[in-house]
Short mmCIF file of C-alpha atoms in Angstrom, two decimals:
data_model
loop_
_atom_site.label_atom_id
_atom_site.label_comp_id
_atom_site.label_asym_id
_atom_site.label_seq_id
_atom_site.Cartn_x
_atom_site.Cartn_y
_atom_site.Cartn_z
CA UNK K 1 -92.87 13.06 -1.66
CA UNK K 2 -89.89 11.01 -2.54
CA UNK K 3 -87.47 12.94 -0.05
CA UNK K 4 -87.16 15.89 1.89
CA UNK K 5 -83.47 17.01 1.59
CA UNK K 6 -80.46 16.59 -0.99
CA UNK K 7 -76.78 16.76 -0.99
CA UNK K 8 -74.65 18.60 -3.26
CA UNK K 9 -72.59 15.27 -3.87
CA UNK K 10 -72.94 11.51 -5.43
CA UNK K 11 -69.79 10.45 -3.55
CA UNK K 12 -68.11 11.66 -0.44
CA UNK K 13 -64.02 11.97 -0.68
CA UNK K 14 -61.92 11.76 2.78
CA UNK K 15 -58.80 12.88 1.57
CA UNK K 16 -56.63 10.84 3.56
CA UNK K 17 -53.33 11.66 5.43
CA UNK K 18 -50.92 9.34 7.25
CA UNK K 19 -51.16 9.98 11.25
CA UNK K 20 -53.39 12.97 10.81
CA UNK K 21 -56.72 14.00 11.62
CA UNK K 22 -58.81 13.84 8.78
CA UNK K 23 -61.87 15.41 7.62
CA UNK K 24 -64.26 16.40 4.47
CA UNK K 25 -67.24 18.64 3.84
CA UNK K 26 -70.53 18.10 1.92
CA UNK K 27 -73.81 20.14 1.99
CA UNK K 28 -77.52 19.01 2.41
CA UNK K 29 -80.68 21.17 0.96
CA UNK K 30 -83.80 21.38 2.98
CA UNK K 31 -86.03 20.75 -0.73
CA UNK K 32 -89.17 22.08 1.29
CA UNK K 33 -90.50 25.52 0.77
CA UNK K 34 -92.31 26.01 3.87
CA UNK K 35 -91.09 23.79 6.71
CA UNK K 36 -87.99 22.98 8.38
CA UNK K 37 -86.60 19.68 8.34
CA UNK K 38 -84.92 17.97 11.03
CA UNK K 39 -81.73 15.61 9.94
CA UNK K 40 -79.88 12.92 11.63
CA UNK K 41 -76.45 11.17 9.92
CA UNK K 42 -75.15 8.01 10.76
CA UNK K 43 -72.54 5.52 8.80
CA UNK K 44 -72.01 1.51 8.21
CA UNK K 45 -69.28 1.72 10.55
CA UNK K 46 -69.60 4.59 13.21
CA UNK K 47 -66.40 2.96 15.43
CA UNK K 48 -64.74 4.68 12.15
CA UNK K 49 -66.43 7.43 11.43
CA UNK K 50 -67.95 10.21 13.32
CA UNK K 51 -70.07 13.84 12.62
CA UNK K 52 -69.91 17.39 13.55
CA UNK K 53 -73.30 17.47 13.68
CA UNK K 54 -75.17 14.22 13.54
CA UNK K 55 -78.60 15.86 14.53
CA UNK K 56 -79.41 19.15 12.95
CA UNK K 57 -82.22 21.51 11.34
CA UNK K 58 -82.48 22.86 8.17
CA UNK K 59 -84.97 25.80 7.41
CA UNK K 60 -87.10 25.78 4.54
CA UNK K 61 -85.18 26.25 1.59
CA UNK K 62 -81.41 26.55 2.90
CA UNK K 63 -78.57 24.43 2.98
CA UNK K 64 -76.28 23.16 5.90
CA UNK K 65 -72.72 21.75 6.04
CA UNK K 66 -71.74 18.41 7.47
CA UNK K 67 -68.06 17.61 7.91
CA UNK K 68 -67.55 13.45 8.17
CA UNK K 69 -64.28 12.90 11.02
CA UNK K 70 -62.45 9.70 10.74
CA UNK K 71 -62.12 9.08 14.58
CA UNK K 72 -58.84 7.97 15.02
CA UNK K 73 -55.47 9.03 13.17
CA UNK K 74 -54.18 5.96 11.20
CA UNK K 75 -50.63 5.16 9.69
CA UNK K 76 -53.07 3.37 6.38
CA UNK K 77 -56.06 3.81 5.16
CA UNK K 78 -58.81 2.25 6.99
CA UNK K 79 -60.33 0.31 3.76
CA UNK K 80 -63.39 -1.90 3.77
CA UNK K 81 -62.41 -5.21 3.76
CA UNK K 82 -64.92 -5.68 0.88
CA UNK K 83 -66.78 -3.81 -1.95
CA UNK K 84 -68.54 -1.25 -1.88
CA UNK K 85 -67.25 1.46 0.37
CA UNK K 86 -68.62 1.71 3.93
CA UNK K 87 -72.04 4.57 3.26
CA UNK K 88 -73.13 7.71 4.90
CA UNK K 89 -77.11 7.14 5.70
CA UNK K 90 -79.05 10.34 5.64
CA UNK K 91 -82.41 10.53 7.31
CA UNK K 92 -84.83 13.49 7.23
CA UNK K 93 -88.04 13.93 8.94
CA UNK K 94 -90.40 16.97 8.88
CA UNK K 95 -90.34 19.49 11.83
CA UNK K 96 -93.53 21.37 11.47
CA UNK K 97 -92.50 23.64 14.52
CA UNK K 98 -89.00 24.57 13.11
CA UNK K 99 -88.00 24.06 16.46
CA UNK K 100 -86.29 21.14 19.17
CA UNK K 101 -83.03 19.99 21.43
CA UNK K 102 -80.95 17.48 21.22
CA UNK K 103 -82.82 14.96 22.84
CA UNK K 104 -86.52 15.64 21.03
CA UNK K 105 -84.27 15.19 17.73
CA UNK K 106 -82.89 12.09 18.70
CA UNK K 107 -86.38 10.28 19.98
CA UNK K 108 -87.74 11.73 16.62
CA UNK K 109 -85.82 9.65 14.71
CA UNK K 110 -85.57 6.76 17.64
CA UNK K 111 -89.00 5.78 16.76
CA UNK K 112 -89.29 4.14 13.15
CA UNK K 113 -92.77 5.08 11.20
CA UNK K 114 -93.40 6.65 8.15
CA UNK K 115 -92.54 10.44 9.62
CA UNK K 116 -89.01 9.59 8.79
CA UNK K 117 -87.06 9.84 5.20
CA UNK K 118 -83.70 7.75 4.28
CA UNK K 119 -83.25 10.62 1.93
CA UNK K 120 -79.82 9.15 0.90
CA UNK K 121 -77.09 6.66 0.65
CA UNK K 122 -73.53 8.37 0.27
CA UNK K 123 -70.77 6.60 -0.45
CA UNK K 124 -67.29 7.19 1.53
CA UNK K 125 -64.32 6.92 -0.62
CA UNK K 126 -60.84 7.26 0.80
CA UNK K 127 -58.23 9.06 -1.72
CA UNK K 128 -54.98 11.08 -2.05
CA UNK K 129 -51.54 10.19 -2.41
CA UNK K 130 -51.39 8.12 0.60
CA UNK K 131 -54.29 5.76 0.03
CA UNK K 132 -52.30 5.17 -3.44
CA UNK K 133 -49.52 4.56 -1.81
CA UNK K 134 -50.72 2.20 0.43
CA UNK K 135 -52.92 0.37 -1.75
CA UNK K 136 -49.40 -0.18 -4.15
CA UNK K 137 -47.47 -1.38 -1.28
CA UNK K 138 -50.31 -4.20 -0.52
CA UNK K 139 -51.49 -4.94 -3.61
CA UNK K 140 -51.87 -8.74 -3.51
CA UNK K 141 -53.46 -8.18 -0.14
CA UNK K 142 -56.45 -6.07 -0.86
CA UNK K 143 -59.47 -7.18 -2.57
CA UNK K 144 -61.26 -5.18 -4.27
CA UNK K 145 -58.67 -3.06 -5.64
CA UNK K 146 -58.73 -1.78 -8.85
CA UNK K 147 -61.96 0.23 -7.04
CA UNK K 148 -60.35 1.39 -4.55
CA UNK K 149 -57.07 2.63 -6.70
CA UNK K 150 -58.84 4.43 -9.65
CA UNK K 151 -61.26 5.98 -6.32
CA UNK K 152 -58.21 7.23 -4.86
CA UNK K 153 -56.18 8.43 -8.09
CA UNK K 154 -59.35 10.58 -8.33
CA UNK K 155 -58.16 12.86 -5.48
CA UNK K 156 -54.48 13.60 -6.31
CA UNK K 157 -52.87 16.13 -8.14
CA UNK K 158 -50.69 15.82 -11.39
CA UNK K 159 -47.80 16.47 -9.47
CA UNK K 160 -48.85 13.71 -6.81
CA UNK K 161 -49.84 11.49 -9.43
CA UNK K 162 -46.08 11.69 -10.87
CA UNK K 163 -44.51 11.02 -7.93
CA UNK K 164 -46.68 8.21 -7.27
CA UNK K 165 -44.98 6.90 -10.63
CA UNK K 166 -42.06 5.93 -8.11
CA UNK K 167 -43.92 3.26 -6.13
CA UNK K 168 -45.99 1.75 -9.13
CA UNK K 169 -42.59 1.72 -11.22
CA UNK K 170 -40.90 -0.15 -8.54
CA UNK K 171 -43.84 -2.70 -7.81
CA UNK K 172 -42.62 -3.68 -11.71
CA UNK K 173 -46.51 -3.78 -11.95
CA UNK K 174 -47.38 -2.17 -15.55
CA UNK K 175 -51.36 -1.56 -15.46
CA UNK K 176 -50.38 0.48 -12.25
CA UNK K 177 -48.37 2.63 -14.10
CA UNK K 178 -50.91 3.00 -17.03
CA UNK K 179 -53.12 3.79 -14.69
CA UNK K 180 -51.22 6.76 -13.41
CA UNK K 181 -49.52 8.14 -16.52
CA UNK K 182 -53.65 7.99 -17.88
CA UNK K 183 -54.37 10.17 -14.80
CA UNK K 184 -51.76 12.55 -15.48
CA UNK K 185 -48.74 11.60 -14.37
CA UNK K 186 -45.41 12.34 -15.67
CA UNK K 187 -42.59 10.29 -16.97
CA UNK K 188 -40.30 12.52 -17.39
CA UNK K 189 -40.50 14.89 -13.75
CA UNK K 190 -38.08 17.83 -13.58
CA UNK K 191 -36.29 16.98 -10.26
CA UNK K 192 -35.83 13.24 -9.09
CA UNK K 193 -33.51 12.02 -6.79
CA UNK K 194 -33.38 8.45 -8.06
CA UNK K 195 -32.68 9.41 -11.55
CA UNK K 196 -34.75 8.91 -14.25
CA UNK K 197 -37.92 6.69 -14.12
CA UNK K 198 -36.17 4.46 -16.72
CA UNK K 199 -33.94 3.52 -14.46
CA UNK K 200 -36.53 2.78 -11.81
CA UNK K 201 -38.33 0.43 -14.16
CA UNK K 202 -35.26 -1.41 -14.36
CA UNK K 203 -34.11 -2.16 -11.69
CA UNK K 204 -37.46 -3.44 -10.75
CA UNK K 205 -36.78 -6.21 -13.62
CA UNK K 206 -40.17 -5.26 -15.46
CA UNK K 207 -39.84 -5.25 -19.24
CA UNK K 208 -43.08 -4.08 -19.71
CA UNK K 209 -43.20 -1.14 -17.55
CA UNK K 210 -39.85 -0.05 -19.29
CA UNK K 211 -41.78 -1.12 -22.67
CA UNK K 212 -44.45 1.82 -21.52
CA UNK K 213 -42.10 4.17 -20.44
CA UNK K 214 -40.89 4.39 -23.90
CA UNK K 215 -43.91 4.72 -25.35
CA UNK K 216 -44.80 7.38 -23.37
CA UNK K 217 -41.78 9.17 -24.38
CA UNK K 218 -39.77 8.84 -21.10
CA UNK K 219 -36.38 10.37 -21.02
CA UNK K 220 -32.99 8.06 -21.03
CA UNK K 221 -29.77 8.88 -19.06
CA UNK K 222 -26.38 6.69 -19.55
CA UNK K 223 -26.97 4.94 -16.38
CA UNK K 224 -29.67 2.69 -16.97
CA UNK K 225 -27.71 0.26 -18.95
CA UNK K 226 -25.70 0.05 -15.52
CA UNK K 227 -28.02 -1.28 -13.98
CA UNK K 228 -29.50 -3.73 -16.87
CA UNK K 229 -26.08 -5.15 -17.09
CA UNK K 230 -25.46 -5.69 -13.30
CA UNK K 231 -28.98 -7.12 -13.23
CA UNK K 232 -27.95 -9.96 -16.64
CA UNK K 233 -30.62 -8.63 -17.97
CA UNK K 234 -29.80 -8.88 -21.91
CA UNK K 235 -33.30 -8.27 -22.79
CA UNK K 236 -33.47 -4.88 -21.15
CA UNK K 237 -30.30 -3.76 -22.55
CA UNK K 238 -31.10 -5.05 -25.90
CA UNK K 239 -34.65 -2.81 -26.08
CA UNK K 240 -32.80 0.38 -24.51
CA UNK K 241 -30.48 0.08 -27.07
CA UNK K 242 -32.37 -0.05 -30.04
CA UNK K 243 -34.87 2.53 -28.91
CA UNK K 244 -31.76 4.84 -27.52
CA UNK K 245 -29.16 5.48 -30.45
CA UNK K 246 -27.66 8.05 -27.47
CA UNK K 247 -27.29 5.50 -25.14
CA UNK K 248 -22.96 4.72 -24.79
CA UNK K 249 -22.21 1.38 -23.98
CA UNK K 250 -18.61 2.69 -23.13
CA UNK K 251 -20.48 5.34 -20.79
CA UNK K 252 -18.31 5.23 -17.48
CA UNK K 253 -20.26 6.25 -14.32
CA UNK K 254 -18.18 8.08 -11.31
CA UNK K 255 -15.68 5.29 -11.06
CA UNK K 256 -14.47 4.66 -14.46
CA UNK K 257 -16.94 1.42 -15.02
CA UNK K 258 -17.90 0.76 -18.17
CA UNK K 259 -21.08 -1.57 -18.69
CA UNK K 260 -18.08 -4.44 -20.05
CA UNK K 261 -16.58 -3.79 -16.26
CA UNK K 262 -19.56 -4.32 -14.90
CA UNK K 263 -20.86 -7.82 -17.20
CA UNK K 264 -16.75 -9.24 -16.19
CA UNK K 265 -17.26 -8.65 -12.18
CA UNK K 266 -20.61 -10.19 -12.10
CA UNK K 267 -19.60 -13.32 -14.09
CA UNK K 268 -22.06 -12.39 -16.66
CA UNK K 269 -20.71 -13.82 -19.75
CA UNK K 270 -23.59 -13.50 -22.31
CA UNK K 271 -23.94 -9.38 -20.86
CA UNK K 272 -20.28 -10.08 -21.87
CA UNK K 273 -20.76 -10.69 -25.52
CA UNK K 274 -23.51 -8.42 -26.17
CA UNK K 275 -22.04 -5.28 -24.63
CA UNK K 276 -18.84 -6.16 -27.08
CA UNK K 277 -20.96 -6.96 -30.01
CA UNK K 278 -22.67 -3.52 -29.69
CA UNK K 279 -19.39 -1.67 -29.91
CA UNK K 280 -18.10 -2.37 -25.62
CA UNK K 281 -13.96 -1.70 -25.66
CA UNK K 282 -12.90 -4.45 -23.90
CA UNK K 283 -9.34 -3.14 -22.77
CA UNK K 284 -10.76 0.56 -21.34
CA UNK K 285 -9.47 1.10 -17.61
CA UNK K 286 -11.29 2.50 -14.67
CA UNK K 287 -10.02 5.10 -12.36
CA UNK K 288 -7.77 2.18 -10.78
CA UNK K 289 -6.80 1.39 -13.58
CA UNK K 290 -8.45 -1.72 -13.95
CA UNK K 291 -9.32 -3.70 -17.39
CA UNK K 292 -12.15 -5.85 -17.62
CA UNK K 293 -10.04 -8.36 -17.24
CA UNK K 294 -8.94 -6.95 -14.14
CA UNK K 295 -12.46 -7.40 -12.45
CA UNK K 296 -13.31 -10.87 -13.64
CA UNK K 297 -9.95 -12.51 -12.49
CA UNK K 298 -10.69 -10.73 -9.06
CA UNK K 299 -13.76 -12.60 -8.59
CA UNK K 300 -12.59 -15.75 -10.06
CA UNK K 301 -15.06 -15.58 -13.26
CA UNK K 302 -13.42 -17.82 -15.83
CA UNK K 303 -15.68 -17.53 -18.78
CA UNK K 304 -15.96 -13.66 -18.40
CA UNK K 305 -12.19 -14.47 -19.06
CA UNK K 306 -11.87 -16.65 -21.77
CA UNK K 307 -14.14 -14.41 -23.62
CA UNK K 308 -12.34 -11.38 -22.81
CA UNK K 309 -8.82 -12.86 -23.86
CA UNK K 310 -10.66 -13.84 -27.14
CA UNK K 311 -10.95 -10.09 -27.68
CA UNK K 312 -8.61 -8.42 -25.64
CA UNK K 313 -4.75 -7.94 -25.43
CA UNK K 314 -4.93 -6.22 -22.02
CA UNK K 315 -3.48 -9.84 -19.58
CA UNK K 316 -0.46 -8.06 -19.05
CA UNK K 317 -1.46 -4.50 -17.87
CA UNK K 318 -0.77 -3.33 -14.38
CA UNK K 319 -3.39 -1.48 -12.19
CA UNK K 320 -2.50 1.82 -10.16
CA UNK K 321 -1.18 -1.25 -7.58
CA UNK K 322 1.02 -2.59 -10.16
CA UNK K 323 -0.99 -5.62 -10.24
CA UNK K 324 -1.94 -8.13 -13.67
CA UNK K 325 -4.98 -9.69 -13.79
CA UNK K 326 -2.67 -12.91 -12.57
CA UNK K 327 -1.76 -11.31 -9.42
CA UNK K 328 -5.24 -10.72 -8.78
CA UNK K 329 -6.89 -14.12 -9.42
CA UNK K 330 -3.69 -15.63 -7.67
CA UNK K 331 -4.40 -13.58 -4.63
CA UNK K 332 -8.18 -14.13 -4.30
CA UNK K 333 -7.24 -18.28 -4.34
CA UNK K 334 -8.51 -18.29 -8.14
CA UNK K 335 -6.01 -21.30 -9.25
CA UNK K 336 -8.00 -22.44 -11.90
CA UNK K 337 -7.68 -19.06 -13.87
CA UNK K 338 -3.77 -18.95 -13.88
CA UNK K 339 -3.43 -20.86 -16.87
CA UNK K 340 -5.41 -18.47 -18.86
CA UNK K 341 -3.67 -15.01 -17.38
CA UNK K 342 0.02 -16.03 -17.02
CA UNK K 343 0.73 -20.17 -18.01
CA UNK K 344 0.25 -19.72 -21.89
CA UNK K 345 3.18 -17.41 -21.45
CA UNK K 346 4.88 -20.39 -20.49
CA UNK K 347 3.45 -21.53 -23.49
CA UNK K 348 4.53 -19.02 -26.07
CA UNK K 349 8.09 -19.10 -23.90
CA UNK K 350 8.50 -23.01 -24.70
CA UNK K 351 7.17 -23.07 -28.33
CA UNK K 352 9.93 -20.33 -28.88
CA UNK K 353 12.55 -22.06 -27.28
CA UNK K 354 11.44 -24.97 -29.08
CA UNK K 355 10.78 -26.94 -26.22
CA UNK K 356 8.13 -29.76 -27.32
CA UNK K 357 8.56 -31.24 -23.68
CA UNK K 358 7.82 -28.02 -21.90
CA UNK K 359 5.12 -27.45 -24.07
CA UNK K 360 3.30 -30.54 -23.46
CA UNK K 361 3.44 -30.09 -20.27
CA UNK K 362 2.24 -26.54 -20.34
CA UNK K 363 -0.72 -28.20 -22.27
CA UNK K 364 -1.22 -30.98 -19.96
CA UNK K 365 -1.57 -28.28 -16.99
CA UNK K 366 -4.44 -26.19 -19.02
CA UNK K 367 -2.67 -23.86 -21.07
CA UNK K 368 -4.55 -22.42 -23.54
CA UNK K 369 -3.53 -23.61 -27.01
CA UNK K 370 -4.86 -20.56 -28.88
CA UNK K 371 -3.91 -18.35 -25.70
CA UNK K 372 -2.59 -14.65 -27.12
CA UNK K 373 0.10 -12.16 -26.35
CA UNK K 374 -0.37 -8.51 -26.36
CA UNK K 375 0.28 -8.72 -30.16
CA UNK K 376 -2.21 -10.87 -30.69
CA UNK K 377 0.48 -14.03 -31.35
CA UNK K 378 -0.58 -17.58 -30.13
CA UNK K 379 2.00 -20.40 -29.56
CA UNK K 380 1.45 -21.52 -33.11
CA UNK K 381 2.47 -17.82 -34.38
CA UNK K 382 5.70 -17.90 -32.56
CA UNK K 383 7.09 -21.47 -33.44
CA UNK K 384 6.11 -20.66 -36.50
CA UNK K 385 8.06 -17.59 -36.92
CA UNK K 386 11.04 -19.45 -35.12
CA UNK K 387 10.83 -22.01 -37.57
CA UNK K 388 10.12 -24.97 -34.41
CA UNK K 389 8.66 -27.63 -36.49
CA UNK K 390 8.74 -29.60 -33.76
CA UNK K 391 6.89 -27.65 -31.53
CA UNK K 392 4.47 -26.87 -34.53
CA UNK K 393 3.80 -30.82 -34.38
CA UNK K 394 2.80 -30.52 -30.70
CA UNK K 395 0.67 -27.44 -31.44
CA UNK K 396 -1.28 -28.92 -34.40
CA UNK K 397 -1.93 -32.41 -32.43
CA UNK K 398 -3.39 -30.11 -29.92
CA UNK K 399 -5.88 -28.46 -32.31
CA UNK K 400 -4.20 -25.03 -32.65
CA UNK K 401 -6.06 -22.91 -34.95
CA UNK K 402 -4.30 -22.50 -38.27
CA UNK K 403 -5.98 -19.53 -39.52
CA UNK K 404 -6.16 -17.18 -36.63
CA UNK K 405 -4.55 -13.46 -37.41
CA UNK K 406 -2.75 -11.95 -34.92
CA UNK K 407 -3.25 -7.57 -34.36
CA UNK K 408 -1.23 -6.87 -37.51
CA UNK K 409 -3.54 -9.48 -39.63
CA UNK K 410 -1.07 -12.19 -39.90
CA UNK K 411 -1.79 -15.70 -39.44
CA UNK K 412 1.08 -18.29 -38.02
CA UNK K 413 1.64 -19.37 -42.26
CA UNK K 414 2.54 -16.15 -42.79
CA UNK K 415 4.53 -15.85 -39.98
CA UNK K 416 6.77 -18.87 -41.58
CA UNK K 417 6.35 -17.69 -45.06
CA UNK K 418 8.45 -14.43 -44.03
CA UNK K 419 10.56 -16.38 -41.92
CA UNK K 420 11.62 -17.86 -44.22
CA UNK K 421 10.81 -21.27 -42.96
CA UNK K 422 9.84 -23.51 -46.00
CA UNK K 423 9.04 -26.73 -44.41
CA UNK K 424 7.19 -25.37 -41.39
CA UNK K 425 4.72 -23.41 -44.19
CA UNK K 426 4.80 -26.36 -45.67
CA UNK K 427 3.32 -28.54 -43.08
CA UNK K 428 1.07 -25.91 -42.32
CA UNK K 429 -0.72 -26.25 -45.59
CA UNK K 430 -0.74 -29.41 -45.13
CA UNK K 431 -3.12 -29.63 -42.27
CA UNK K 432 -5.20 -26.90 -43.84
CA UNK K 433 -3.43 -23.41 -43.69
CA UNK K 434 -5.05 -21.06 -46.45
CA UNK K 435 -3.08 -19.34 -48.90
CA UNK K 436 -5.40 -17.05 -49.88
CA UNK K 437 -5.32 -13.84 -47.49
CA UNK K 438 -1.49 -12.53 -48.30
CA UNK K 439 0.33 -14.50 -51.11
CA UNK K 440 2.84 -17.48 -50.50
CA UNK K 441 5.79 -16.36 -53.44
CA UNK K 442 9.02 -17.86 -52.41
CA UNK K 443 7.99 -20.69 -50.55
CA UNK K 444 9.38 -23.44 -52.17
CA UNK K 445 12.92 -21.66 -51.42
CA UNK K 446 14.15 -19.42 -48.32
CA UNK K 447 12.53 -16.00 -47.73
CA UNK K 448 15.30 -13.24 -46.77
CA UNK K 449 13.81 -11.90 -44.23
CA UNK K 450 15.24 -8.20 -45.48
CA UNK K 451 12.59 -8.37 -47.83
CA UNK K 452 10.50 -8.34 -44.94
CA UNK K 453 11.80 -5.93 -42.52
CA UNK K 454 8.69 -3.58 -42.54
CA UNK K 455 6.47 -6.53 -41.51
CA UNK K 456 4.44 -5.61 -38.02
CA UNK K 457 4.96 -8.65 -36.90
CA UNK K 458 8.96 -8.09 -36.60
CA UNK K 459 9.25 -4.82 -35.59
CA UNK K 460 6.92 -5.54 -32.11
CA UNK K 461 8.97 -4.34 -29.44
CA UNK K 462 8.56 -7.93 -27.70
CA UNK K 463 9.65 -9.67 -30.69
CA UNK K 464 13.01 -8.40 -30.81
CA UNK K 465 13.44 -8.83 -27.19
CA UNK K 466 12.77 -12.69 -27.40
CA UNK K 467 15.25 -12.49 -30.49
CA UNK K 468 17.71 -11.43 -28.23
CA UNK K 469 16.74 -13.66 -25.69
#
């Protein structure tokens, strides 16, 4: 006879519980038909692990339950510290009188000899929720375990295994979160108080657990890109994009922040760029009424600036303090930024005054040479319109660009074209003006500038206030 008694199970589960006592049930069957048989259970580790019953009869025939204890309440899992699992050992013996105490069971199976069985070897496997949980938070620290995870998926729910989704997204580990999703988790769970799991994935940085998530059909709020952009993360905003055509990259969260608010008060200039290449308005205000600008000149970010002013036409708008983006670097002890948010007005001022001095020295501080007003004009737009050939000079030796358009479309040759000013046009061309985006008629004699009162360009607001200047 190969064995005298069998249990109802390969594998015995401990469903395990933080700081609780814990406990599970199997079954042995007595497999003889006309004697009882005596049973005694014992484990690899019995400081762990203790038995209802660790001596008991079976009748012929009949079953018995056995419930396995783990002694103490634990705050983890007690894992092996190797593979395989610690074992239950089951030994039988036969009890021809059907009958004995305690103490005749346990110096029946005291003395070793062929009247006793090892019937079985059952393994002890530790799962639930918590054992996942644990084994996620010390992953690098646990050998063996890839066993003991996909043992202790086995014993949670769908439900469990979804929520489990939030540590495993987190760890930014992606077979974890195969592994889950496989088991029946869900990426897209009705109530979550961390938003969705894209977002999770994220912020932990992981490109390929966000790469699964979409795959496996996970939902998208307006939020995530928040937190791409705030992390520089290009690459993440880049794939949420394309796989999102919902996704707003003007989307303001509850303060009026943009994604481009976000890229110009972290310093990120390349988030910068990519958030205004995909469609970002550059000049939107928060609920402080704060510009993009606003934010980078705050924390002193100076090519979040540059770019910005290369797109933007927002240096001069007040906040709900009344403050520029100049007050705001000046007040945070950002000198270097000045220049760029308030000294090119000096700038524009001297080339239409036609001071060449003033504007060399404006220059020789850091002005910007190509530095706009809210119309879009540069220095080389206004002396030309003014006719400054002088300051033109000064302007060109300094590499002004020729062709640049200002918000109406209208580069500086244009600007002296309907001016009126022949030999300012003139020595525009010469360095390399085109002719070719508005035509040049009349500009080998005086333009009347009646001809041109329509022109954007003369009827800004600011214009006519330096022309009366």
């Amino acid at each position: 006879m190969d064995r005298l008694v069998k249990a109802d199970v390969k594998e015995v589960e401990l469903s395990f519980k933080r700081d609780q006592k814990c406990g599970t049930t199997f079954r042995l069957s007595n497999l003889m038909h006309t004697m009882s048989v005596a049973v005694n259970l014992t484990t690899t580790n019995p400081s762990l692990f203790s038995f209802s019953q660790p001596f008991s009869i079976i009748p012929p025939l009949s079953s018995s339950s056995y419930t396995l204890l783990l002694s103490q309440p634990s705050d983890h899992p007690p894992l092996p510290t190797t593979v395989p699992n610690d074992v239950i050992n089951v030994k039988a013996s036969m009890l021809p009188t059907g009958k004995a105490g305690l103490e005749g069971l346990r110096r029946l199976f005291a003395r070793p000899g062929p009247h006793v069985f090892r019937d079985a070897t059952i393994p002890i496997s530790f799962v639930g929720p918590h054992v996942v949980e644990f084994l996620i938070s010390q992953r690098t620290q646990i050998s063996g375990f890839d066993f003991f995870f996909n043992k202790a998926v086995s014993g949670c729910s769908g439900s469990e295994l979804t929520e489990l989704l939030r540590p495993a997204i987190a760890s930014g580990n992606a077979n974890l979160v195969s592994s889950l999703i496989d088991a029946g988790g869900d990426v897209n769970p009705k109530v979550s108080d961390s938003g969705c799991w894209l977002s999770l994935a994220v912020r932990s940085g992981s490109i390929e657990v966000v790469k699964i998530l979409i795959a496996c059909g996970c939902k998208v709020d307006n939020s995530v890109l928040h937190d791409a952009v705030a992390m520089n993360r290009v690459d993440l905003v880049d794939i949420l994009c394309k796989n999102f055509p919902e996704i707003d990259v003007n989307w303001a969260d509850s303060d009026g922040r943009t994604p481009i608010h976000i890229a110009a008060a972290n310093g990120h200039v390349e988030m910068l760029k990519f958030c205004i290449s995909a469609g970002g308005n550059a000049d939107v205000w928060d609920r402080k009424g704060w510009t993009p600008l606003h934010c980078a000149a705050e924390k002193g970010h100076l090519e979040p600036i540059k770019s910005l002013l290369e797109c933007s036409n927002v240096k001069y708008v007040v906040n709900k303090n009344g403050k520029t983006a100049f007050d705001l670097a000046a007040e945070n002890g950002h000198l270097n930024l000045l220049c760029f948010l308030r000294f090119d007005d000096f700038l524009l001022r001297a080339a239409r005054l036609d001071d060449a001095h003033g504007l060399k020295s404006c220059l020789a501080e850091g002005a910007e040479v190509n530095g706009r007003d809210q119309n879009g004009w540069t220095p080389l737009h206004r002396a030309a319109f003014k006719g400054r050939i002088e300051c033109v000079k000064v302007l060109l030796n300094h590499s002004a660009q020729l062709d640049v358009v200002d918000d109406a479309g209208y580069t500086p040759l244009h600007c002296a074209v309907e001016a009126g000013h022949v030999q300012v046009a003139l020595l525009l061309v010469a360095h390399g003006a085109r002719a070719n985006v508005k035509s040049l008629e009349g500009i080998v004699s005086p333009v009347s500038l009646d001809r041109f009162k329509n022109h954007p360009a003369l009827v800004h607001p600011v214009c006519h206030e330096q022309e009366r200047t």
